[in-house]
Every structure is written in structure tokens, then in C-alpha cells.
Amino acid sequence: MTAPPARSVAIGVTRSYAQCENSYRGSVVGEVSDRACAPRSSGIVHRIVSMSIVPAAIAEDLAPTGTLRAAINLGNPVLVQGTPTAPTGVTVDITRELGSRLGLPVELVCFDAARKSFEAMAAGWADICFLAIEPVREAEVAFTAPYVVIEGVFVVPRDSVISTRADVDRDGVRIGVNEGSAYDLFLSRTLQHARTVPVDDGVDVFRDLGLEVAAGIKQPMLEYVRNHPEFRLIEGRFMEIRQAMGTTRTRGPETVQFLRAFIEELKAGGFIADALRRADQADATVAPPG
């Protein structure tokens, strides 16, 4: 499989994916200290008590190159903000905390879509990913329990006859979706009459081609409607998007269990909630205990 376009960030260094791929064959990018990796803000940074010392075998299993490589999806503005060269947000904070626990340097491999993050994970170009739990992904990815829950919503033209979520699933209704996104996968397996139109940017195609509906994540869709009064939001969510950390199913059961316990600790200790607040995403919901 050809590697999707990506940007890789480690210790302030930005490289093309081709350069990163060469470095993956055994070289360590550099040392990242806990101080360098800890999330920062102008206020107090929440710190949590670390779990027991992590066995070296887990670090070696999870990050065989000696660097923890994380696939970061810039296409989800609730979870990641910033740029490919300087990403921020809750998934970046989680990755850095994990690297600190494992005593490993961290490399952030940035993509512009969830499907590209999934492809990187499945192909072994990343050690961990941050994706919504969906059955088709679970065949290749071992997920933790969710750490954040967000909502999938519909947008329609203001003068549309579609007024409820039930109205959407009708013959002749076309729904613009981001290809390979959680809501694309969900709608593709649950719709009975309407059909999805999967493209790189479902909202743009919805507008440009005059589709009946656009589907997306609640927060950016609310912003879109505020900026485009000719469109409106359908009340209520059509799905709950359960965002989790994942790794390949080739990892050992002890490694997967470690990641699951790690995420549970971050939720219980307030780390996730604090990271969302720092990212100005306080309206996102921390997932309940797994």
C-alpha cells in the first residue's frame, strides 16, 4: 500500500513521510523528557499519579523502533487542533503522557482524515491511533474503551422538507460524508433507503452538488451553520461517536491491557477533562468508565 500524505513531528523536527519511513527502520529520533512532553497551559497543569512501573517488554512491544509513533487525525477538530507541524489537543496530550510513562520519545504522524490514520495503523506506519470504535476497524485495531464521546449530526438546506432524523433515511436522499469517517462507516451499514456520497470533504460536496443532507461532527457542523445561515442543523444526534486509542492486533495481550488501563486512569484522574478544557473543547464529553 502506498503511504498516504503525512507530516511527522518529533522534537520540533518536521519531515516528509518518506523521510520518516526510513527513520522507522530502527533509529531513535531523540530523547523527549517528561518535562518536555507534559501538556502546558497558562494555568495549572493537572498531573496524575502514574501507574506502577511499566515493564520494558510492553514498551518494546508497543514501540519496536524505540520511538512511540502516533497517528494524529487533524480532520477531527474536537480532538486535534493546530497544524501538521505543531499539532495540539487531547490526543496529542495523551500521546505525550503515554510516551512519558513508557520512557520513550514521541513522534506525531499527522493526517488530514480518519481513514488515513487507520491505513497508517493497519500498515504498521504508526504504533497507536485515535479513532472512533467501528466494527470494520476492530478487525485490525485493538481498541481501548472510549476516552471521549462526541455526536454525529445532520445539516440540511434551510428550506429543506427534511425536519427530523427519521426523514433522512428515504429514497432519493443523498448524504455527503467524509470518506472513511466514523459516521460514513455507521451510515453505510445502517441506512435502509438513503445513500452516502463519500468524498474528501462531505460538507463542501453537499453544498457544491446540492445534496440533500450533510453528516458530520457536531461542533464543526454547528460552526458551519453559524457561518452559513442558508443551512440548518437537524435537532438531535444520529449517532454517538466513541473515540478511543487503538493499536494493531499483533500486539501482545499485556500491551493492550496496559493501554486500556492507562486510558481508564486518565479518565478517572481528570487528565482527559483538563486536556479538553485546555483545547477549548469543554463541551466534549469525557466517556464513562469502561
PDB file of C-alpha atoms in Angstrom:
ATOM      1  CA  MET A   1       0.000   0.000   0.000  1.00  0.00           C
ATOM      2  CA  THR A   2       1.280   3.451  -0.858  1.00  0.00           C
ATOM      3  CA  ALA A   3       1.780   5.622   2.189  1.00  0.00           C
ATOM      4  CA  PRO A   4      -0.813   8.412   2.479  1.00  0.00           C
ATOM      5  CA  PRO A   5       0.459  12.002   2.692  1.00  0.00           C
ATOM      6  CA  ALA A   6       1.526  12.829   6.214  1.00  0.00           C
ATOM      7  CA  ARG A   7       3.668  15.133   8.278  1.00  0.00           C
ATOM      8  CA  SER A   8       5.741  13.814  11.137  1.00  0.00           C
ATOM      9  CA  VAL A   9       6.749  15.899  14.131  1.00  0.00           C
ATOM     10  CA  ALA A  10       9.365  14.921  16.704  1.00  0.00           C
ATOM     11  CA  ILE A  11      11.418  17.175  18.952  1.00  0.00           C
ATOM     12  CA  GLY A  12      10.461  20.185  16.848  1.00  0.00           C
ATOM     13  CA  VAL A  13      11.580  18.495  13.630  1.00  0.00           C
ATOM     14  CA  THR A  14       9.192  18.252  10.673  1.00  0.00           C
ATOM     15  CA  ARG A  15       9.812  15.682   7.974  1.00  0.00           C
ATOM     16  CA  SER A  16       8.043  14.238   4.962  1.00  0.00           C
ATOM     17  CA  TYR A  17       6.576  10.747   5.297  1.00  0.00           C
ATOM     18  CA  ALA A  18       9.247   9.283   3.020  1.00  0.00           C
ATOM     19  CA  GLN A  19      11.931  10.563   5.378  1.00  0.00           C
ATOM     20  CA  CYS A  20      10.003   9.249   8.372  1.00  0.00           C
ATOM     21  CA  GLU A  21       9.640   5.811   6.796  1.00  0.00           C
ATOM     22  CA  ASN A  22      13.423   5.498   6.531  1.00  0.00           C
ATOM     23  CA  SER A  23      13.874   6.527  10.158  1.00  0.00           C
ATOM     24  CA  TYR A  24      11.362   3.893  11.264  1.00  0.00           C
ATOM     25  CA  ARG A  25      13.825   1.145  10.406  1.00  0.00           C
ATOM     26  CA  GLY A  26      15.432   1.170  13.806  1.00  0.00           C
ATOM     27  CA  SER A  27      16.710   4.684  14.542  1.00  0.00           C
ATOM     28  CA  VAL A  28      15.554   6.723  17.503  1.00  0.00           C
ATOM     29  CA  VAL A  29      14.651  10.325  16.734  1.00  0.00           C
ATOM     30  CA  GLY A  30      15.770  11.765  20.047  1.00  0.00           C
ATOM     31  CA  GLU A  31      15.100  11.932  23.730  1.00  0.00           C
ATOM     32  CA  VAL A  32      11.924  13.544  24.992  1.00  0.00           C
ATOM     33  CA  SER A  33      11.789  14.210  28.692  1.00  0.00           C
ATOM     34  CA  ASP A  34       8.635  14.158  30.808  1.00  0.00           C
ATOM     35  CA  ARG A  35       9.059  17.901  31.253  1.00  0.00           C
ATOM     36  CA  ALA A  36       9.271  18.490  27.508  1.00  0.00           C
ATOM     37  CA  CYS A  37       6.249  16.317  26.801  1.00  0.00           C
ATOM     38  CA  ALA A  38       3.934  17.403  29.585  1.00  0.00           C
ATOM     39  CA  PRO A  39       0.906  19.436  28.408  1.00  0.00           C
ATOM     40  CA  ARG A  40       1.256  23.133  29.127  1.00  0.00           C
ATOM     41  CA  SER A  41      -1.157  25.972  29.691  1.00  0.00           C
ATOM     42  CA  SER A  42      -1.128  29.396  31.274  1.00  0.00           C
ATOM     43  CA  GLY A  43      -2.868  27.888  34.295  1.00  0.00           C
ATOM     44  CA  ILE A  44      -2.266  24.866  36.466  1.00  0.00           C
ATOM     45  CA  VAL A  45      -1.489  21.656  34.612  1.00  0.00           C
ATOM     46  CA  HIS A  46      -3.299  18.652  36.044  1.00  0.00           C
ATOM     47  CA  ARG A  47      -0.904  15.861  36.984  1.00  0.00           C
ATOM     48  CA  ILE A  48      -1.937  12.355  37.899  1.00  0.00           C
ATOM     49  CA  VAL A  49      -0.260   9.596  39.850  1.00  0.00           C
ATOM     50  CA  SER A  50       1.461   7.211  37.467  1.00  0.00           C
ATOM     51  CA  MET A  51       0.597   3.550  37.324  1.00  0.00           C
ATOM     52  CA  SER A  52       3.163   1.050  38.515  1.00  0.00           C
ATOM     53  CA  ILE A  53       6.447   0.867  36.623  1.00  0.00           C
ATOM     54  CA  VAL A  54       5.836  -0.266  33.056  1.00  0.00           C
ATOM     55  CA  PRO A  55       7.682  -3.459  32.118  1.00  0.00           C
ATOM     56  CA  ALA A  56      10.254  -2.911  29.392  1.00  0.00           C
ATOM     57  CA  ALA A  57       8.616  -5.680  27.365  1.00  0.00           C
ATOM     58  CA  ILE A  58       5.480  -3.567  26.938  1.00  0.00           C
ATOM     59  CA  ALA A  59       7.433  -0.572  25.652  1.00  0.00           C
ATOM     60  CA  GLU A  60       9.353  -2.816  23.263  1.00  0.00           C
ATOM     61  CA  ASP A  61       6.188  -4.494  22.024  1.00  0.00           C
ATOM     62  CA  LEU A  62       4.275  -1.260  21.522  1.00  0.00           C
ATOM     63  CA  ALA A  63       7.135   0.778  20.023  1.00  0.00           C
ATOM     64  CA  PRO A  64       9.652  -1.622  18.435  1.00  0.00           C
ATOM     65  CA  THR A  65      11.556   1.218  16.753  1.00  0.00           C
ATOM     66  CA  GLY A  66      12.313   2.810  20.124  1.00  0.00           C
ATOM     67  CA  THR A  67      10.054   5.784  19.325  1.00  0.00           C
ATOM     68  CA  LEU A  68       6.333   5.905  20.069  1.00  0.00           C
ATOM     69  CA  ARG A  69       4.718   6.801  16.721  1.00  0.00           C
ATOM     70  CA  ALA A  70       1.170   8.153  16.959  1.00  0.00           C
ATOM     71  CA  ALA A  71      -1.187   8.648  14.020  1.00  0.00           C
ATOM     72  CA  ILE A  72      -2.844  12.018  14.638  1.00  0.00           C
ATOM     73  CA  ASN A  73      -6.038  12.939  12.763  1.00  0.00           C
ATOM     74  CA  LEU A  74      -6.178  16.678  12.117  1.00  0.00           C
ATOM     75  CA  GLY A  75      -9.556  16.139  10.446  1.00  0.00           C
ATOM     76  CA  ASN A  76     -11.302  15.991  13.833  1.00  0.00           C
ATOM     77  CA  PRO A  77     -11.119  19.496  15.371  1.00  0.00           C
ATOM     78  CA  VAL A  78     -12.547  18.325  18.685  1.00  0.00           C
ATOM     79  CA  LEU A  79      -9.569  16.050  19.295  1.00  0.00           C
ATOM     80  CA  VAL A  80      -6.747  17.849  17.470  1.00  0.00           C
ATOM     81  CA  GLN A  81      -6.033  21.497  16.802  1.00  0.00           C
ATOM     82  CA  GLY A  82      -3.050  23.349  15.379  1.00  0.00           C
ATOM     83  CA  THR A  83      -1.087  22.470  12.270  1.00  0.00           C
ATOM     84  CA  PRO A  84       0.730  19.411  10.897  1.00  0.00           C
ATOM     85  CA  THR A  85       3.976  20.897  12.176  1.00  0.00           C
ATOM     86  CA  ALA A  86       2.586  21.892  15.577  1.00  0.00           C
ATOM     87  CA  PRO A  87      -0.466  19.819  16.499  1.00  0.00           C
ATOM     88  CA  THR A  88      -2.168  20.277  19.863  1.00  0.00           C
ATOM     89  CA  GLY A  89      -5.213  18.872  21.617  1.00  0.00           C
ATOM     90  CA  VAL A  90      -6.324  15.967  23.753  1.00  0.00           C
ATOM     91  CA  THR A  91      -4.882  13.203  21.543  1.00  0.00           C
ATOM     92  CA  VAL A  92      -1.503  14.937  21.464  1.00  0.00           C
ATOM     93  CA  ASP A  93      -1.570  15.292  25.261  1.00  0.00           C
ATOM     94  CA  ILE A  94      -2.467  11.616  25.672  1.00  0.00           C
ATOM     95  CA  THR A  95       0.355  10.567  23.361  1.00  0.00           C
ATOM     96  CA  ARG A  96       2.920  12.628  25.240  1.00  0.00           C
ATOM     97  CA  GLU A  97       1.735  11.294  28.576  1.00  0.00           C
ATOM     98  CA  LEU A  98       1.988   7.743  27.255  1.00  0.00           C
ATOM     99  CA  GLY A  99       5.486   8.393  25.934  1.00  0.00           C
ATOM    100  CA  SER A 100       6.474   9.725  29.345  1.00  0.00           C
ATOM    101  CA  ARG A 101       5.098   6.634  31.096  1.00  0.00           C
ATOM    102  CA  LEU A 102       6.981   4.354  28.707  1.00  0.00           C
ATOM    103  CA  GLY A 103      10.181   6.409  28.834  1.00  0.00           C
ATOM    104  CA  LEU A 104      10.122   6.811  25.056  1.00  0.00           C
ATOM    105  CA  PRO A 105      10.466   9.722  22.622  1.00  0.00           C
ATOM    106  CA  VAL A 106       7.274  10.558  20.762  1.00  0.00           C
ATOM    107  CA  GLU A 107       6.671  11.083  17.051  1.00  0.00           C
ATOM    108  CA  LEU A 108       3.377  12.595  15.859  1.00  0.00           C
ATOM    109  CA  VAL A 109       2.493  11.459  12.336  1.00  0.00           C
ATOM    110  CA  CYS A 110      -0.275  13.805  11.187  1.00  0.00           C
ATOM    111  CA  PHE A 111      -3.034  13.024   8.699  1.00  0.00           C
ATOM    112  CA  ASP A 112      -5.987  15.024   7.430  1.00  0.00           C
ATOM    113  CA  ALA A 113      -8.570  12.234   7.665  1.00  0.00           C
ATOM    114  CA  ALA A 114      -9.502   9.314   9.909  1.00  0.00           C
ATOM    115  CA  ARG A 115      -9.231   6.776   7.094  1.00  0.00           C
ATOM    116  CA  LYS A 116      -5.595   7.765   6.531  1.00  0.00           C
ATOM    117  CA  SER A 117      -4.845   7.334  10.230  1.00  0.00           C
ATOM    118  CA  PHE A 118      -6.465   3.905  10.059  1.00  0.00           C
ATOM    119  CA  GLU A 119      -4.413   2.960   6.984  1.00  0.00           C
ATOM    120  CA  ALA A 120      -1.212   4.039   8.751  1.00  0.00           C
ATOM    121  CA  MET A 121      -2.129   1.960  11.782  1.00  0.00           C
ATOM    122  CA  ALA A 122      -3.042  -1.109   9.735  1.00  0.00           C
ATOM    123  CA  ALA A 123       0.119  -0.863   7.616  1.00  0.00           C
ATOM    124  CA  GLY A 124       2.415  -0.544  10.632  1.00  0.00           C
ATOM    125  CA  TRP A 125       3.417   3.071   9.982  1.00  0.00           C
ATOM    126  CA  ALA A 126       2.184   4.051  13.466  1.00  0.00           C
ATOM    127  CA  ASP A 127       2.146   2.324  16.841  1.00  0.00           C
ATOM    128  CA  ILE A 128      -1.038   3.903  18.192  1.00  0.00           C
ATOM    129  CA  CYS A 129      -4.008   5.708  16.698  1.00  0.00           C
ATOM    130  CA  PHE A 130      -7.014   7.690  17.907  1.00  0.00           C
ATOM    131  CA  LEU A 131     -10.187   6.642  16.106  1.00  0.00           C
ATOM    132  CA  ALA A 132     -13.864   6.036  16.714  1.00  0.00           C
ATOM    133  CA  ILE A 133     -14.731   2.448  17.511  1.00  0.00           C
ATOM    134  CA  GLU A 134     -16.419   0.850  14.499  1.00  0.00           C
ATOM    135  CA  PRO A 135     -16.814  -2.874  13.679  1.00  0.00           C
ATOM    136  CA  VAL A 136     -14.903  -2.693  10.388  1.00  0.00           C
ATOM    137  CA  ARG A 137     -11.924  -1.150  12.183  1.00  0.00           C
ATOM    138  CA  GLU A 138     -11.980  -3.623  15.060  1.00  0.00           C
ATOM    139  CA  ALA A 139     -10.938  -6.382  12.679  1.00  0.00           C
ATOM    140  CA  GLU A 140      -7.446  -4.841  12.612  1.00  0.00           C
ATOM    141  CA  VAL A 141      -7.296  -2.496  15.597  1.00  0.00           C
ATOM    142  CA  ALA A 142      -7.409  -3.418  19.296  1.00  0.00           C
ATOM    143  CA  PHE A 143      -9.220  -0.505  20.937  1.00  0.00           C
ATOM    144  CA  THR A 144      -9.321   0.770  24.482  1.00  0.00           C
ATOM    145  CA  ALA A 145     -12.639   1.861  25.914  1.00  0.00           C
ATOM    146  CA  PRO A 146     -13.616   5.344  24.665  1.00  0.00           C
ATOM    147  CA  TYR A 147     -11.996   8.360  26.292  1.00  0.00           C
ATOM    148  CA  VAL A 148     -14.277  10.973  24.658  1.00  0.00           C
ATOM    149  CA  VAL A 149     -17.803  10.752  23.252  1.00  0.00           C
ATOM    150  CA  ILE A 150     -18.912  13.181  20.542  1.00  0.00           C
ATOM    151  CA  GLU A 151     -22.052  13.394  18.422  1.00  0.00           C
ATOM    152  CA  GLY A 152     -22.782  12.889  14.743  1.00  0.00           C
ATOM    153  CA  VAL A 153     -25.385  15.290  13.343  1.00  0.00           C
ATOM    154  CA  PHE A 154     -27.114  16.178  10.078  1.00  0.00           C
ATOM    155  CA  VAL A 155     -27.226  19.535   8.273  1.00  0.00           C
ATOM    156  CA  VAL A 156     -29.752  20.390   5.550  1.00  0.00           C
ATOM    157  CA  PRO A 157     -30.649  23.475   3.466  1.00  0.00           C
ATOM    158  CA  ARG A 158     -32.835  25.862   5.448  1.00  0.00           C
ATOM    159  CA  ASP A 159     -35.801  25.331   3.103  1.00  0.00           C
ATOM    160  CA  SER A 160     -35.482  21.510   3.087  1.00  0.00           C
ATOM    161  CA  VAL A 161     -38.577  19.402   3.770  1.00  0.00           C
ATOM    162  CA  ILE A 162     -36.362  17.200   5.957  1.00  0.00           C
ATOM    163  CA  SER A 163     -37.050  18.166   9.561  1.00  0.00           C
ATOM    164  CA  THR A 164     -36.172  15.098  11.651  1.00  0.00           C
ATOM    165  CA  ARG A 165     -33.512  12.402  11.702  1.00  0.00           C
ATOM    166  CA  ALA A 166     -36.117   9.869  10.583  1.00  0.00           C
ATOM    167  CA  ASP A 167     -36.798  11.965   7.474  1.00  0.00           C
ATOM    168  CA  VAL A 168     -33.214  11.475   6.294  1.00  0.00           C
ATOM    169  CA  ASP A 169     -33.436   7.754   5.537  1.00  0.00           C
ATOM    170  CA  ARG A 170     -35.675   7.988   2.495  1.00  0.00           C
ATOM    171  CA  ASP A 171     -35.338   7.070  -1.159  1.00  0.00           C
ATOM    172  CA  GLY A 172     -33.553   9.737  -3.181  1.00  0.00           C
ATOM    173  CA  VAL A 173     -31.770  11.333  -0.215  1.00  0.00           C
ATOM    174  CA  ARG A 174     -28.019  11.756  -0.706  1.00  0.00           C
ATOM    175  CA  ILE A 175     -25.775  12.389   2.295  1.00  0.00           C
ATOM    176  CA  GLY A 176     -22.346  13.991   1.958  1.00  0.00           C
ATOM    177  CA  VAL A 177     -19.811  12.324   4.280  1.00  0.00           C
ATOM    178  CA  ASN A 178     -16.063  12.352   4.763  1.00  0.00           C
ATOM    179  CA  GLU A 179     -14.875   9.078   3.277  1.00  0.00           C
ATOM    180  CA  GLY A 180     -13.842   6.521   5.904  1.00  0.00           C
ATOM    181  CA  SER A 181     -15.045   8.633   8.825  1.00  0.00           C
ATOM    182  CA  ALA A 182     -16.922   7.052  11.713  1.00  0.00           C
ATOM    183  CA  TYR A 183     -20.217   8.493  10.510  1.00  0.00           C
ATOM    184  CA  ASP A 184     -19.554   7.273   6.943  1.00  0.00           C
ATOM    185  CA  LEU A 185     -18.998   3.739   8.265  1.00  0.00           C
ATOM    186  CA  PHE A 186     -22.024   3.944  10.579  1.00  0.00           C
ATOM    187  CA  LEU A 187     -24.419   5.291   7.966  1.00  0.00           C
ATOM    188  CA  SER A 188     -23.187   2.883   5.292  1.00  0.00           C
ATOM    189  CA  ARG A 189     -24.159  -0.082   7.467  1.00  0.00           C
ATOM    190  CA  THR A 190     -27.404   1.301   8.923  1.00  0.00           C
ATOM    191  CA  LEU A 191     -29.199   3.256   6.180  1.00  0.00           C
ATOM    192  CA  GLN A 192     -32.084   1.440   4.509  1.00  0.00           C
ATOM    193  CA  HIS A 193     -33.060   3.897   1.742  1.00  0.00           C
ATOM    194  CA  ALA A 194     -30.813   6.983   1.625  1.00  0.00           C
ATOM    195  CA  ARG A 195     -27.257   6.659   0.333  1.00  0.00           C
ATOM    196  CA  THR A 196     -23.979   8.243   1.323  1.00  0.00           C
ATOM    197  CA  VAL A 197     -21.693  10.195  -1.005  1.00  0.00           C
ATOM    198  CA  PRO A 198     -18.204   9.584   0.457  1.00  0.00           C
ATOM    199  CA  VAL A 199     -15.626  12.198  -0.549  1.00  0.00           C
ATOM    200  CA  ASP A 200     -12.673  14.060   0.982  1.00  0.00           C
ATOM    201  CA  ASP A 201     -14.925  16.850   2.282  1.00  0.00           C
ATOM    202  CA  GLY A 202     -18.572  15.881   2.633  1.00  0.00           C
ATOM    203  CA  VAL A 203     -19.772  19.358   3.586  1.00  0.00           C
ATOM    204  CA  ASP A 204     -18.198  21.027   0.543  1.00  0.00           C
ATOM    205  CA  VAL A 205     -19.700  18.423  -1.799  1.00  0.00           C
ATOM    206  CA  PHE A 206     -23.075  18.747  -0.046  1.00  0.00           C
ATOM    207  CA  ARG A 207     -23.054  22.454  -0.813  1.00  0.00           C
ATOM    208  CA  ASP A 208     -21.464  22.368  -4.279  1.00  0.00           C
ATOM    209  CA  LEU A 209     -23.536  19.480  -5.665  1.00  0.00           C
ATOM    210  CA  GLY A 210     -26.771  20.391  -3.919  1.00  0.00           C
ATOM    211  CA  LEU A 211     -27.037  17.174  -1.902  1.00  0.00           C
ATOM    212  CA  GLU A 212     -29.994  16.797   0.407  1.00  0.00           C
ATOM    213  CA  VAL A 213     -28.002  16.240   3.633  1.00  0.00           C
ATOM    214  CA  ALA A 214     -24.512  16.556   5.086  1.00  0.00           C
ATOM    215  CA  ALA A 215     -23.322  14.462   8.032  1.00  0.00           C
ATOM    216  CA  GLY A 216     -20.528  15.379  10.414  1.00  0.00           C
ATOM    217  CA  ILE A 217     -19.260  16.008  13.923  1.00  0.00           C
ATOM    218  CA  LYS A 218     -21.488  18.301  15.965  1.00  0.00           C
ATOM    219  CA  GLN A 219     -19.005  21.029  16.890  1.00  0.00           C
ATOM    220  CA  PRO A 220     -17.700  21.886  13.388  1.00  0.00           C
ATOM    221  CA  MET A 221     -21.193  21.456  11.927  1.00  0.00           C
ATOM    222  CA  LEU A 222     -22.584  23.999  14.401  1.00  0.00           C
ATOM    223  CA  GLU A 223     -19.833  26.394  13.361  1.00  0.00           C
ATOM    224  CA  TYR A 224     -20.643  25.775   9.688  1.00  0.00           C
ATOM    225  CA  VAL A 225     -24.327  26.593  10.213  1.00  0.00           C
ATOM    226  CA  ARG A 226     -23.447  29.764  12.121  1.00  0.00           C
ATOM    227  CA  ASN A 227     -21.327  30.911   9.185  1.00  0.00           C
ATOM    228  CA  HIS A 228     -23.826  29.774   6.521  1.00  0.00           C
ATOM    229  CA  PRO A 229     -27.357  30.802   7.540  1.00  0.00           C
ATOM    230  CA  GLU A 230     -28.795  29.200   4.407  1.00  0.00           C
ATOM    231  CA  PHE A 231     -28.339  25.851   6.179  1.00  0.00           C
ATOM    232  CA  ARG A 232     -29.715  24.468   9.447  1.00  0.00           C
ATOM    233  CA  LEU A 233     -28.978  21.651  11.876  1.00  0.00           C
ATOM    234  CA  ILE A 234     -31.390  18.741  12.324  1.00  0.00           C
ATOM    235  CA  GLU A 235     -32.206  18.509  16.025  1.00  0.00           C
ATOM    236  CA  GLY A 236     -30.575  15.637  17.908  1.00  0.00           C
ATOM    237  CA  ARG A 237     -27.722  13.281  17.120  1.00  0.00           C
ATOM    238  CA  PHE A 238     -27.957  10.379  14.703  1.00  0.00           C
ATOM    239  CA  MET A 239     -25.035   8.551  16.340  1.00  0.00           C
ATOM    240  CA  GLU A 240     -22.722   8.583  19.322  1.00  0.00           C
ATOM    241  CA  ILE A 241     -19.083   8.634  18.185  1.00  0.00           C
ATOM    242  CA  ARG A 242     -16.925   6.748  20.707  1.00  0.00           C
ATOM    243  CA  GLN A 243     -13.342   7.969  20.347  1.00  0.00           C
ATOM    244  CA  ALA A 244     -10.704   5.544  21.608  1.00  0.00           C
ATOM    245  CA  MET A 245      -7.000   4.794  21.451  1.00  0.00           C
ATOM    246  CA  GLY A 246      -6.015   1.771  19.402  1.00  0.00           C
ATOM    247  CA  THR A 247      -3.068  -0.344  18.366  1.00  0.00           C
ATOM    248  CA  THR A 248      -2.685  -3.258  15.983  1.00  0.00           C
ATOM    249  CA  ARG A 249      -3.941  -6.688  16.989  1.00  0.00           C
ATOM    250  CA  THR A 250      -0.404  -8.007  16.554  1.00  0.00           C
ATOM    251  CA  ARG A 251       0.493  -6.527  19.953  1.00  0.00           C
ATOM    252  CA  GLY A 252       0.524  -8.830  22.943  1.00  0.00           C
ATOM    253  CA  PRO A 253      -2.448  -9.037  25.333  1.00  0.00           C
ATOM    254  CA  GLU A 254      -0.403  -7.473  28.154  1.00  0.00           C
ATOM    255  CA  THR A 255       0.310  -4.434  25.965  1.00  0.00           C
ATOM    256  CA  VAL A 256      -3.340  -3.992  25.013  1.00  0.00           C
ATOM    257  CA  GLN A 257      -4.419  -4.359  28.637  1.00  0.00           C
ATOM    258  CA  PHE A 258      -1.829  -1.756  29.666  1.00  0.00           C
ATOM    259  CA  LEU A 259      -3.278   0.738  27.156  1.00  0.00           C
ATOM    260  CA  ARG A 260      -6.806   0.060  28.372  1.00  0.00           C
ATOM    261  CA  ALA A 261      -5.825   0.601  31.999  1.00  0.00           C
ATOM    262  CA  PHE A 262      -3.880   3.728  31.022  1.00  0.00           C
ATOM    263  CA  ILE A 263      -6.937   5.317  29.364  1.00  0.00           C
ATOM    264  CA  GLU A 264      -9.151   4.415  32.323  1.00  0.00           C
ATOM    265  CA  GLU A 265      -6.699   6.087  34.689  1.00  0.00           C
ATOM    266  CA  LEU A 266      -6.578   9.251  32.562  1.00  0.00           C
ATOM    267  CA  LYS A 267     -10.374   9.469  32.583  1.00  0.00           C
ATOM    268  CA  ALA A 268     -10.734   8.813  36.294  1.00  0.00           C
ATOM    269  CA  GLY A 269      -7.922  11.180  37.283  1.00  0.00           C
ATOM    270  CA  GLY A 270      -9.247  14.188  35.356  1.00  0.00           C
ATOM    271  CA  PHE A 271      -6.485  14.248  32.730  1.00  0.00           C
ATOM    272  CA  ILE A 272      -8.902  13.953  29.776  1.00  0.00           C
ATOM    273  CA  ALA A 273     -11.250  16.626  31.106  1.00  0.00           C
ATOM    274  CA  ASP A 274      -8.334  19.001  31.715  1.00  0.00           C
ATOM    275  CA  ALA A 275      -6.916  18.394  28.245  1.00  0.00           C
ATOM    276  CA  LEU A 276     -10.298  19.161  26.662  1.00  0.00           C
ATOM    277  CA  ARG A 277     -10.560  22.400  28.644  1.00  0.00           C
ATOM    278  CA  ARG A 278      -7.070  23.477  27.600  1.00  0.00           C
ATOM    279  CA  ALA A 279      -8.076  22.838  23.990  1.00  0.00           C
ATOM    280  CA  ASP A 280     -11.260  24.925  24.433  1.00  0.00           C
ATOM    281  CA  GLN A 281     -13.372  21.800  23.886  1.00  0.00           C
ATOM    282  CA  ALA A 282     -15.092  21.748  27.258  1.00  0.00           C
ATOM    283  CA  ASP A 283     -18.439  20.846  25.646  1.00  0.00           C
ATOM    284  CA  ALA A 284     -16.997  17.475  24.550  1.00  0.00           C
ATOM    285  CA  THR A 285     -17.955  14.656  26.897  1.00  0.00           C
ATOM    286  CA  VAL A 286     -15.453  12.514  28.764  1.00  0.00           C
ATOM    287  CA  ALA A 287     -16.501   8.904  28.245  1.00  0.00           C
ATOM    288  CA  PRO A 288     -17.770   6.974  31.261  1.00  0.00           C
ATOM    289  CA  PRO A 289     -15.618   4.268  32.853  1.00  0.00           C
ATOM    290  CA  GLY A 290     -15.008   1.327  30.540  1.00  0.00           C
TER     291      GLY A 290
END
